[in-house]
mmCIF file of C-alpha atoms in Angstrom:
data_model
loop_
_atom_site.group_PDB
_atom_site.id
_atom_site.type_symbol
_atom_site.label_atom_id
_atom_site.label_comp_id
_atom_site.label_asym_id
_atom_site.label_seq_id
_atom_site.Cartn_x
_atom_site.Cartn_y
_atom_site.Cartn_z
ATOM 1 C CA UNK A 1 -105.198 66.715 -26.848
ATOM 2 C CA UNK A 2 -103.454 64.809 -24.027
ATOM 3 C CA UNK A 3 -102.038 62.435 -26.259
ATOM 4 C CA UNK A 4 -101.169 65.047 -28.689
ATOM 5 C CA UNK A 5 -99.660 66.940 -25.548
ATOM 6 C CA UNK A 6 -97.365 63.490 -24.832
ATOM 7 C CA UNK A 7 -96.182 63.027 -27.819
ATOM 8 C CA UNK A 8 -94.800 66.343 -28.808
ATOM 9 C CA UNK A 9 -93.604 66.532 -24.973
ATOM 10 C CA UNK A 10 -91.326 63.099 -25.901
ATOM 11 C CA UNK A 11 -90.501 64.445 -29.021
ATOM 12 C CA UNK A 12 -88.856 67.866 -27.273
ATOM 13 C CA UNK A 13 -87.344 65.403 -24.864
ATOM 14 C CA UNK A 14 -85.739 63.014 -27.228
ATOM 15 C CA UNK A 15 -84.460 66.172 -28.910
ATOM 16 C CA UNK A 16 -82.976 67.642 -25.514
ATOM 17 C CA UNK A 17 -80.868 64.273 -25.161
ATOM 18 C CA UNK A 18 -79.033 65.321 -28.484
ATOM 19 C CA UNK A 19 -78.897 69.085 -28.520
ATOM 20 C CA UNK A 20 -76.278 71.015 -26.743
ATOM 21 C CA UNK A 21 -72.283 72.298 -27.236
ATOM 22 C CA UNK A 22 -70.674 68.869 -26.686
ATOM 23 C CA UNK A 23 -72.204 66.775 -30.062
ATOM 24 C CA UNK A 24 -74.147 63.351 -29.235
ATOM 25 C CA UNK A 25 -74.485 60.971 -31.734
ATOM 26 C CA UNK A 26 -77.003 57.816 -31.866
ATOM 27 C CA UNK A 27 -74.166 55.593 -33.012
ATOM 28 C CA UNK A 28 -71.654 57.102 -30.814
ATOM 29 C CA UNK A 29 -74.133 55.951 -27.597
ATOM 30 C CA UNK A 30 -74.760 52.859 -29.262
ATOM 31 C CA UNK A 31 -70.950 51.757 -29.398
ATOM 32 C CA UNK A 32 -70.290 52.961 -25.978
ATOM 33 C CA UNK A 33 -67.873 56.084 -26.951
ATOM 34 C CA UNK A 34 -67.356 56.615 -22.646
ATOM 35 C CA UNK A 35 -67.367 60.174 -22.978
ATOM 36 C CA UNK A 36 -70.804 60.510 -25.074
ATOM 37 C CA UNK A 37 -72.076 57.850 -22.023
ATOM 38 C CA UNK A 38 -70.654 60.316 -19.512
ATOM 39 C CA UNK A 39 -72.386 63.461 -20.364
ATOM 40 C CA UNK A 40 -74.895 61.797 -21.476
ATOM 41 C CA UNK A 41 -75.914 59.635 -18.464
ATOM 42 C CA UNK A 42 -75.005 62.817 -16.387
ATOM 43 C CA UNK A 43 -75.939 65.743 -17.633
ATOM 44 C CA UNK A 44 -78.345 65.516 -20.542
ATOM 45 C CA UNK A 45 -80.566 62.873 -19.241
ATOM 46 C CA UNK A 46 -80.773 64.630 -16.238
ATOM 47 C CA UNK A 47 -81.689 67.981 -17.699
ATOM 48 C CA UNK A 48 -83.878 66.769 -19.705
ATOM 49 C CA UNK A 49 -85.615 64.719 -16.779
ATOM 50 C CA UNK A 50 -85.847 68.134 -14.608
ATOM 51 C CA UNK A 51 -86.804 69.972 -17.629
ATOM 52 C CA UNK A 52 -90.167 67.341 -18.721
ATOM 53 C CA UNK A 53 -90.747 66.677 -14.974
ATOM 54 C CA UNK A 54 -90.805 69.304 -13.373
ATOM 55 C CA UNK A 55 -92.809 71.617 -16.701
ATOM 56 C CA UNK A 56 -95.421 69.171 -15.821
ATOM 57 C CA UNK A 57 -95.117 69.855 -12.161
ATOM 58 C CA UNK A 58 -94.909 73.245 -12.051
ATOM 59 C CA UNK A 59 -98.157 73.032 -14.470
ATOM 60 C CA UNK A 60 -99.988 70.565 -12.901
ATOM 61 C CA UNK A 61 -99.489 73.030 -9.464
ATOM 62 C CA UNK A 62 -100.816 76.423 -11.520
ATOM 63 C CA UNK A 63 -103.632 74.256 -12.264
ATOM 64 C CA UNK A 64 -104.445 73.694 -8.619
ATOM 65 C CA UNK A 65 -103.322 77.366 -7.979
ATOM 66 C CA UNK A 66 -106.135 78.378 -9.838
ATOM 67 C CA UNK A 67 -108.604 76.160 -8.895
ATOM 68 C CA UNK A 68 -107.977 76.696 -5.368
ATOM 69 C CA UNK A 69 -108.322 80.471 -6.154
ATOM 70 C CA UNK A 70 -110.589 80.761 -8.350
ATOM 71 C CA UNK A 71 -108.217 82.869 -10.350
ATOM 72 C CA UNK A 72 -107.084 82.137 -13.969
ATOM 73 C CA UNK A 73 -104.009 85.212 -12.441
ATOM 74 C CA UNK A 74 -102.776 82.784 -9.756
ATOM 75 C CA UNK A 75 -99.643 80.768 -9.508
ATOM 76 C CA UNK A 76 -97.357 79.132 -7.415
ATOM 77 C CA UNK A 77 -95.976 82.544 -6.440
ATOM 78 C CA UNK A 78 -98.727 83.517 -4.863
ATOM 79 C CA UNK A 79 -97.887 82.177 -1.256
ATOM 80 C CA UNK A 80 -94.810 83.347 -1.656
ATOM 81 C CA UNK A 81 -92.660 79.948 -2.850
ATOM 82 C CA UNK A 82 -90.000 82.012 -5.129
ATOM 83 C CA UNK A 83 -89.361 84.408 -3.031
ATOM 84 C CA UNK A 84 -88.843 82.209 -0.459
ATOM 85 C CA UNK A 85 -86.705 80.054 -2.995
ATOM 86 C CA UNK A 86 -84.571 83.507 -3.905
ATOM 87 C CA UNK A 87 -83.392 84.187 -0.235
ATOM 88 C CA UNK A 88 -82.669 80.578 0.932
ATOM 89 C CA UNK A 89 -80.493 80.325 -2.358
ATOM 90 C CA UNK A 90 -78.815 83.565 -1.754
ATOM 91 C CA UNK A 91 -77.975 82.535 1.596
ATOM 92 C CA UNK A 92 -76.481 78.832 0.975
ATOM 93 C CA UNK A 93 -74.400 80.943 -1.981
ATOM 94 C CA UNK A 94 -73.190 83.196 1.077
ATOM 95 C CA UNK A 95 -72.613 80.559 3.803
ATOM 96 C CA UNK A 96 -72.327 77.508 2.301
ATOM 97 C CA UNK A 97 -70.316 75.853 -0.194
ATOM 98 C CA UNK A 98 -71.893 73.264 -3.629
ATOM 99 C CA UNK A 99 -74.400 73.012 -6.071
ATOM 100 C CA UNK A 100 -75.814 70.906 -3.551
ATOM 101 C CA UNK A 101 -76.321 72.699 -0.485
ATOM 102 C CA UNK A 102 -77.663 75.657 -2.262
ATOM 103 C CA UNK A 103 -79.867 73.695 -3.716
ATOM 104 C CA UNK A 104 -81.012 72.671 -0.153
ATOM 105 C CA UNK A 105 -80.628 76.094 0.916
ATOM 106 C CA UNK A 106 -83.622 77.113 -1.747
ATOM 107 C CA UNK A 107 -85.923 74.459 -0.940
ATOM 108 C CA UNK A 108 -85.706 74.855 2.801
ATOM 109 C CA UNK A 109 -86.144 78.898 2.281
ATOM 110 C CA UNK A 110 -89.563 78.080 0.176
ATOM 111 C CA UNK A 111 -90.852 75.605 2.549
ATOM 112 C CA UNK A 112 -90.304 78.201 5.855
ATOM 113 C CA UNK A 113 -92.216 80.909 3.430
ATOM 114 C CA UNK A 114 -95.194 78.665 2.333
ATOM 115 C CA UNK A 115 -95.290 77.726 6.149
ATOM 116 C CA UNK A 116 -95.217 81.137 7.411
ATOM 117 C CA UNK A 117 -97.752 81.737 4.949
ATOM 118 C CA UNK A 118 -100.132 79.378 5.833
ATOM 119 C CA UNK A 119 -99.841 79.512 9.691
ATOM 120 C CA UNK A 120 -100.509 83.515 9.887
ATOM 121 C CA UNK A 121 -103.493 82.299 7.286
ATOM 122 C CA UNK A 122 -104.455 80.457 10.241
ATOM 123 C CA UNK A 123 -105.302 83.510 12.381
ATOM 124 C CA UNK A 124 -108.008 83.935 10.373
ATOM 125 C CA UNK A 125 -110.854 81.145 11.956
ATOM 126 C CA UNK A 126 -113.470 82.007 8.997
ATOM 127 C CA UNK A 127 -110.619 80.536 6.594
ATOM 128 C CA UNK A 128 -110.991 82.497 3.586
ATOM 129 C CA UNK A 129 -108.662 82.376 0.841
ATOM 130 C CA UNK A 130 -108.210 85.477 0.434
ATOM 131 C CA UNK A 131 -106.521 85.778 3.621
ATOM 132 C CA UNK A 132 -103.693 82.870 2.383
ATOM 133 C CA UNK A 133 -103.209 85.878 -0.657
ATOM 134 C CA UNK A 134 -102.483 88.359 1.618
ATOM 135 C CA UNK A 135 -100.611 86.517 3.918
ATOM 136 C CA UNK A 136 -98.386 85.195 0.997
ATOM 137 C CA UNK A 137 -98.220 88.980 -0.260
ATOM 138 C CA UNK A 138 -96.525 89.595 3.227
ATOM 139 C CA UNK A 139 -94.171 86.478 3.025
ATOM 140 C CA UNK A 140 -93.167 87.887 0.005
ATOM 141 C CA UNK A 141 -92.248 91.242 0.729
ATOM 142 C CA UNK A 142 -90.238 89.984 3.712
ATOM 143 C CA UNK A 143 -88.427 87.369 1.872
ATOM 144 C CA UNK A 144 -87.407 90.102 -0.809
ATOM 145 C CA UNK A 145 -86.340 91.912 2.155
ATOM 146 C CA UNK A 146 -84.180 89.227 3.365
ATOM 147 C CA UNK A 147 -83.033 88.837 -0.148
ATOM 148 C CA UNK A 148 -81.925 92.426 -0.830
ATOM 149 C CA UNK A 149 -80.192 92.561 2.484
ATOM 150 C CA UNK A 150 -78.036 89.239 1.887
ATOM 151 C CA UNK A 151 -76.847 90.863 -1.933
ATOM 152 C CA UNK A 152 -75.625 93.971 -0.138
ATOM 153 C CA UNK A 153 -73.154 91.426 2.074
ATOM 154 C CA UNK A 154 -72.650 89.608 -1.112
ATOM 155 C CA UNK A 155 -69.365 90.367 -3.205
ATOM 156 C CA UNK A 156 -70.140 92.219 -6.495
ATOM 157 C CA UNK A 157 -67.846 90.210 -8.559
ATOM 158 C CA UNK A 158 -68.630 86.413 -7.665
ATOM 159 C CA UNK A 159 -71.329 85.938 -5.276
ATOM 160 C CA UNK A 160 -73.856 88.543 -6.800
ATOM 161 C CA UNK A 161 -73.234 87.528 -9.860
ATOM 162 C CA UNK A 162 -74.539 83.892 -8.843
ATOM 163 C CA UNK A 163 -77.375 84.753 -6.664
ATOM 164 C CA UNK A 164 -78.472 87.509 -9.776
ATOM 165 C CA UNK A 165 -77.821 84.106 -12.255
ATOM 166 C CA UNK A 166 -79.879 81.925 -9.905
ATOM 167 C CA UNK A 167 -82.946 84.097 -10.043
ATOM 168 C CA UNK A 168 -83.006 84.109 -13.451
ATOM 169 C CA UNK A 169 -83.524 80.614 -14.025
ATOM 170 C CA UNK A 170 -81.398 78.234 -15.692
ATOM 171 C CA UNK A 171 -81.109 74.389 -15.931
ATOM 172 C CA UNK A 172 -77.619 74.410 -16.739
ATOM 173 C CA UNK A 173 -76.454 73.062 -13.050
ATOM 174 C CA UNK A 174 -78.716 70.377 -13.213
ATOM 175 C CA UNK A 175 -76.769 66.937 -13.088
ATOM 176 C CA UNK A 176 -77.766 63.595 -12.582
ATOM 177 C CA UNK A 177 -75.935 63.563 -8.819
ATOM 178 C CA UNK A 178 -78.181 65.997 -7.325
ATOM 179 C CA UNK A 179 -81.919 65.244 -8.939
ATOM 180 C CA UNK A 180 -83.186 61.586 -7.503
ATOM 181 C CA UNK A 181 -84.366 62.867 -4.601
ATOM 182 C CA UNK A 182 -86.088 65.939 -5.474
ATOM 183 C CA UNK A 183 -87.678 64.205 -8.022
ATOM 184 C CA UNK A 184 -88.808 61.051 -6.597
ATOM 185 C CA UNK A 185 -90.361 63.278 -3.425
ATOM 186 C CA UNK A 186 -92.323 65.509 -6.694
ATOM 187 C CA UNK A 187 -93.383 62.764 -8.193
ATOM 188 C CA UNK A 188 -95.274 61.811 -5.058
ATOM 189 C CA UNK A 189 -96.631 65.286 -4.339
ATOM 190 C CA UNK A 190 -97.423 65.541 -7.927
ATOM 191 C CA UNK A 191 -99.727 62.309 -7.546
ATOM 192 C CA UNK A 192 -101.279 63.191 -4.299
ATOM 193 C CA UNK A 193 -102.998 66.049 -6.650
ATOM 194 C CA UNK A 194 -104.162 63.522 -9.380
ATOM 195 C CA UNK A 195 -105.616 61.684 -6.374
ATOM 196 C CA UNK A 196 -106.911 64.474 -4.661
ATOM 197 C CA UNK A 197 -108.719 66.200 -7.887
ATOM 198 C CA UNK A 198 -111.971 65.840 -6.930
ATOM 199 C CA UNK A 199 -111.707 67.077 -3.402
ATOM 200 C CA UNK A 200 -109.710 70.385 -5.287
ATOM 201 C CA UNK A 201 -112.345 70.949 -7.847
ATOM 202 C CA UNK A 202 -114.732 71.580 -5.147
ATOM 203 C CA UNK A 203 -112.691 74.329 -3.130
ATOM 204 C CA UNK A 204 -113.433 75.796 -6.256
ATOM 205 C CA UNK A 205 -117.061 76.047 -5.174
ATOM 206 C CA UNK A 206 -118.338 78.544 -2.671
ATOM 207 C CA UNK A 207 -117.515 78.286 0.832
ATOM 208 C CA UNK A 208 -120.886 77.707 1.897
ATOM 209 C CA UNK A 209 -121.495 75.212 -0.753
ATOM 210 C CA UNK A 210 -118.881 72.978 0.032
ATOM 211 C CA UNK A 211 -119.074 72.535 3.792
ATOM 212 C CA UNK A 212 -122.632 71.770 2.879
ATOM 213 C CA UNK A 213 -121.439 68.696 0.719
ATOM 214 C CA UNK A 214 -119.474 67.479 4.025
ATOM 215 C CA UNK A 215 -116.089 69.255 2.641
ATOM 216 C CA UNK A 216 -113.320 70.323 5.502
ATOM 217 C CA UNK A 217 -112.551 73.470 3.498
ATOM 218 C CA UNK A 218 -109.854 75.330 5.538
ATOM 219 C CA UNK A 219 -107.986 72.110 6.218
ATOM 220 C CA UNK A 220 -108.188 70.462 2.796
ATOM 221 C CA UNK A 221 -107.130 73.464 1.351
ATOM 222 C CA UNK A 222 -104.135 74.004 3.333
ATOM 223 C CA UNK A 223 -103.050 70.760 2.605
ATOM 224 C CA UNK A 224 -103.579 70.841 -1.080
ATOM 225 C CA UNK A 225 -101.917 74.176 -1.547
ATOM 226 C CA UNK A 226 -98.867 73.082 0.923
ATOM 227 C CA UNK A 227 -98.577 69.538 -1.618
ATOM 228 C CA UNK A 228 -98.667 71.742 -4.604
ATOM 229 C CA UNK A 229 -96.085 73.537 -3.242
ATOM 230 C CA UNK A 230 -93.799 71.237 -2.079
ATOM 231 C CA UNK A 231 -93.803 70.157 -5.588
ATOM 232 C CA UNK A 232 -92.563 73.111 -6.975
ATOM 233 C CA UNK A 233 -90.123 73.676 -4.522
ATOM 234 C CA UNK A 234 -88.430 70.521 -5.488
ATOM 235 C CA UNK A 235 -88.448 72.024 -9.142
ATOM 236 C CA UNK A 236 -87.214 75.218 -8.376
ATOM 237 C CA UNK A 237 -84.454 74.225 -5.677
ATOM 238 C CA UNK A 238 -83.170 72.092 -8.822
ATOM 239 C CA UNK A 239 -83.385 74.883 -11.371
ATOM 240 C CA UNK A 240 -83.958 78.751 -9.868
ATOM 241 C CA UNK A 241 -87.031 80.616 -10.683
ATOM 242 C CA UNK A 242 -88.592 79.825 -13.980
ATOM 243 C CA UNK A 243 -91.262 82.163 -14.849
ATOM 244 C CA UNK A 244 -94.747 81.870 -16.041
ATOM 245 C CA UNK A 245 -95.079 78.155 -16.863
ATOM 246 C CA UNK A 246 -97.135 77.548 -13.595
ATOM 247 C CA UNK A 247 -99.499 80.519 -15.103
ATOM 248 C CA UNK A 248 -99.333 80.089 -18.881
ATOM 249 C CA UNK A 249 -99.368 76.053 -18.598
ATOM 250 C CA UNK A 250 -102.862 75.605 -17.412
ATOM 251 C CA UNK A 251 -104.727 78.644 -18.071
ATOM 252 C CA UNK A 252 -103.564 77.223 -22.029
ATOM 253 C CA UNK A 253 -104.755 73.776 -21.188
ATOM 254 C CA UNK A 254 -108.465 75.533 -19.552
ATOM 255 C CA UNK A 255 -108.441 77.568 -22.836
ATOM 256 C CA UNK A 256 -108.444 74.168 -24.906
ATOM 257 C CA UNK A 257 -110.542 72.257 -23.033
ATOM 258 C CA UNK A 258 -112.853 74.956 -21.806
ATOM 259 C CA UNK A 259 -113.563 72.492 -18.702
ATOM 260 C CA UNK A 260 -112.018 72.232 -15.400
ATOM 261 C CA UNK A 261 -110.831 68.209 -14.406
ATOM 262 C CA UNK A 262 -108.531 65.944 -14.065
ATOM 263 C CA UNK A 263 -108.215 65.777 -17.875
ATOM 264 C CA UNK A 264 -107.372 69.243 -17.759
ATOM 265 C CA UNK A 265 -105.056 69.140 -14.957
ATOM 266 C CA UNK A 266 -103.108 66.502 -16.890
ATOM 267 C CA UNK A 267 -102.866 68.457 -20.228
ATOM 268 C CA UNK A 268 -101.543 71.545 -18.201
ATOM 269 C CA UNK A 269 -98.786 69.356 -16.687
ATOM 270 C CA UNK A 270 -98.157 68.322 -20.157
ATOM 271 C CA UNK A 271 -98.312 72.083 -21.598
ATOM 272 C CA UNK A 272 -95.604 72.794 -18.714
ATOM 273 C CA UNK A 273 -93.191 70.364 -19.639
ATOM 274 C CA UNK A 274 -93.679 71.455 -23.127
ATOM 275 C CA UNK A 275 -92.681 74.900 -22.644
ATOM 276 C CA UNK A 276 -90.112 74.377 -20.169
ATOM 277 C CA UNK A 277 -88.142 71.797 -22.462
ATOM 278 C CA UNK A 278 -88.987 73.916 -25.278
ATOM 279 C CA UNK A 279 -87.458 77.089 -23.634
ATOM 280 C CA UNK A 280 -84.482 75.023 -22.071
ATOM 281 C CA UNK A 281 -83.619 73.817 -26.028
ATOM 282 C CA UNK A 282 -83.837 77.449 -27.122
ATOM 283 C CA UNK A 283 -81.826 78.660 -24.301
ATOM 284 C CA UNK A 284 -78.529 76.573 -24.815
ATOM 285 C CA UNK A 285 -78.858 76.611 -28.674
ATOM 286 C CA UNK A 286 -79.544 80.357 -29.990
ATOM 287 C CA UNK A 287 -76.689 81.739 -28.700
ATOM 288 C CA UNK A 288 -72.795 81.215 -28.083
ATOM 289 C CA UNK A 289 -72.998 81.297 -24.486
ATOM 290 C CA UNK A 290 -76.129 79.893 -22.618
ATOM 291 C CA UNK A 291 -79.172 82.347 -22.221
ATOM 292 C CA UNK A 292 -81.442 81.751 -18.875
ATOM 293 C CA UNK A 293 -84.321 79.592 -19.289
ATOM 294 C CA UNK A 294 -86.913 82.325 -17.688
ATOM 295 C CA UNK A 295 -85.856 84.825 -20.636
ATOM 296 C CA UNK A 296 -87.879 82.307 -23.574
ATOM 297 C CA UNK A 297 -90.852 81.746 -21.128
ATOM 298 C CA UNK A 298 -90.824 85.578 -20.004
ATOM 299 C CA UNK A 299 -91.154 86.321 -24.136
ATOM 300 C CA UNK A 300 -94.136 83.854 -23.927
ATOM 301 C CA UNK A 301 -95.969 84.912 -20.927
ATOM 302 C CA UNK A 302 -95.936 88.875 -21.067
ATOM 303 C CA UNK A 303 -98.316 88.612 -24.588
ATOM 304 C CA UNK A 304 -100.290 85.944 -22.793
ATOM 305 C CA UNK A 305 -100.895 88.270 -19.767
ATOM 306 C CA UNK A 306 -101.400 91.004 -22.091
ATOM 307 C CA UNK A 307 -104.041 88.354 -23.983
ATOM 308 C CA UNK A 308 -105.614 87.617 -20.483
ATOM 309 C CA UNK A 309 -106.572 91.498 -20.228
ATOM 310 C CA UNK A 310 -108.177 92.500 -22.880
ATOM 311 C CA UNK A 311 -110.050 89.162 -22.763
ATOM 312 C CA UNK A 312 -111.254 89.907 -19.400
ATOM 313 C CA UNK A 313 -112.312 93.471 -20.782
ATOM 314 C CA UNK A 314 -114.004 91.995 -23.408
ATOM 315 C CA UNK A 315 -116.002 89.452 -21.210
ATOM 316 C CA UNK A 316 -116.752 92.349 -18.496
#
């Protein structure tokens, strides 16, 4: 299924490279046309890149999300990382000016929300993680705050208009000047979990259970759910708030596989980069103008919630 997963992921990709409103051509690369070079180099590669990448980030982190949580419901969401994303992007739109500082502006908001969320976790000494939920719930609702009280400064007719375009999702502003960093540094998180998925299938145990097998819960959990998260702020800050592939992405890959592993983990990443290259294709080629990513994976994930209820029913 992994390999299956790979291939049809390259296929998508190697279709991204060609689809779009300014036409690429094979032999057009392959004689050196400099315009088809130009957008190619800068903005289709790169899109592409963000879109396979960071899918299989953002699906490789729901997988840990709901490992960690023992919740096929959780995602990165939870500890508040989009909110976070939202009011940091709404305020580099307000003070600042470029693609590039906003894009700064976002990741720095969803790092100071997972990091308020995990120190007020902190209070709690018994280190449940239920009490990270909770605490993310009221990182949330204060970064929406935040967020509602920067669009009323905002002017109607060109900076809400961006802030409402950023939330929706799009990889549209994604060029090959801005990505390197962000994702060289998720790359690295995005290892760090493949290295770590032993020590994260056993948070999935009880409490009790795992400090008996010599496991550090409350600090290896911290710093598994603050790697997974720095991975998918470097996807969002790059791309605005795409929606449901860190929930549909692995709970798809546990419903193949019916196991819980690194093999797993790996097909979910895989799963996310499908659907978010997928979605991206489908987004800047069924209409005139370009649609927002996070309406083709929104179409996909409200039936799969809807799926995930009456299957719990059912079970119960």
């Amino acid at each position: 299924m992994c390999a299956a997963g790979a291939v049809l992921l390259a296929a998508l990709a190697a279709a991204s490279l060609f689809i779009g409103k300014y036409p690429l051509t094979l032999s057009g690369l392959l004689a050196g046309e400099e315009m088809q070079l130009r957008v190619f180099w800068t903005l289709r590669a790169s899109r592409t890149a963000v879109g396979a990448a960071g899918g299989f980030a953002l699906g490789a982190a729901g997988f840990v999300y709901q490992t960690v949580f023992r919740n096929p419901l959780a995602s990165p969401d939870v500890i508040g990382v989009s909110s976070g994303a939202s009011a940091g992007a709404a305020a580099g739109i307000l003070f600042l000016s470029g693609a590039a500082a906003v894009t700064a502006a976002s990741f720095a908001g969803a790092l100071a929300a997972v990091g308020l969320a995990l120190a007020l976790s902190s209070l709690d000494r018994a280190g449940r993680h239920s009490t990270i939920v909770l605490a993310g719930i009221a990182v949330h609702s204060l970064a929406q705050t935040a967020l509602m009280c920067l669009k009323l400064t905002a002017d109607p007719e060109r900076e809400l208009a961006s802030i409402e375009y950023w939330i929706m999702g799009s990889l549209n502003g994604v060029s090959g000047y801005a990505i390197g960093g962000n994702l060289a540094l998720c790359a690295v998180c995005v290892g760090a979990l493949f290295l770590l998925h032993r020590q994260i299938i056993l948070l999935s145990a009880e409490e009790g259970e795992a400090r008996m097998l010599g496991v550090a819960v409350g600090r290896l959990r911290v710093a598994v759910l603050l790697t997974a998260t720095l991975a998918v702020s470097c996807v969002v800050s790059l791309s605005g708030l795409i929606s449901f592939v860190g929930l549909l992405a692995p709970h798809g890959a546990r419903l193949l596989t019916r196991r819980s592993g690194p093999g797993t983990m790996l097909l979910g990443g895989l799963l996310g980069g499908i659907l978010l290259t997928g979605a991206d294709i489908l987004a800047r080629s069924v209409a005139a103008a370009e649609l927002p990513v996070s309406i083709f994976t929104s179409l996909l994930g409200a039936p799969f919630l809807l799926f995930l209820i009456v299957k719990g029913r059912r079970e119960a």
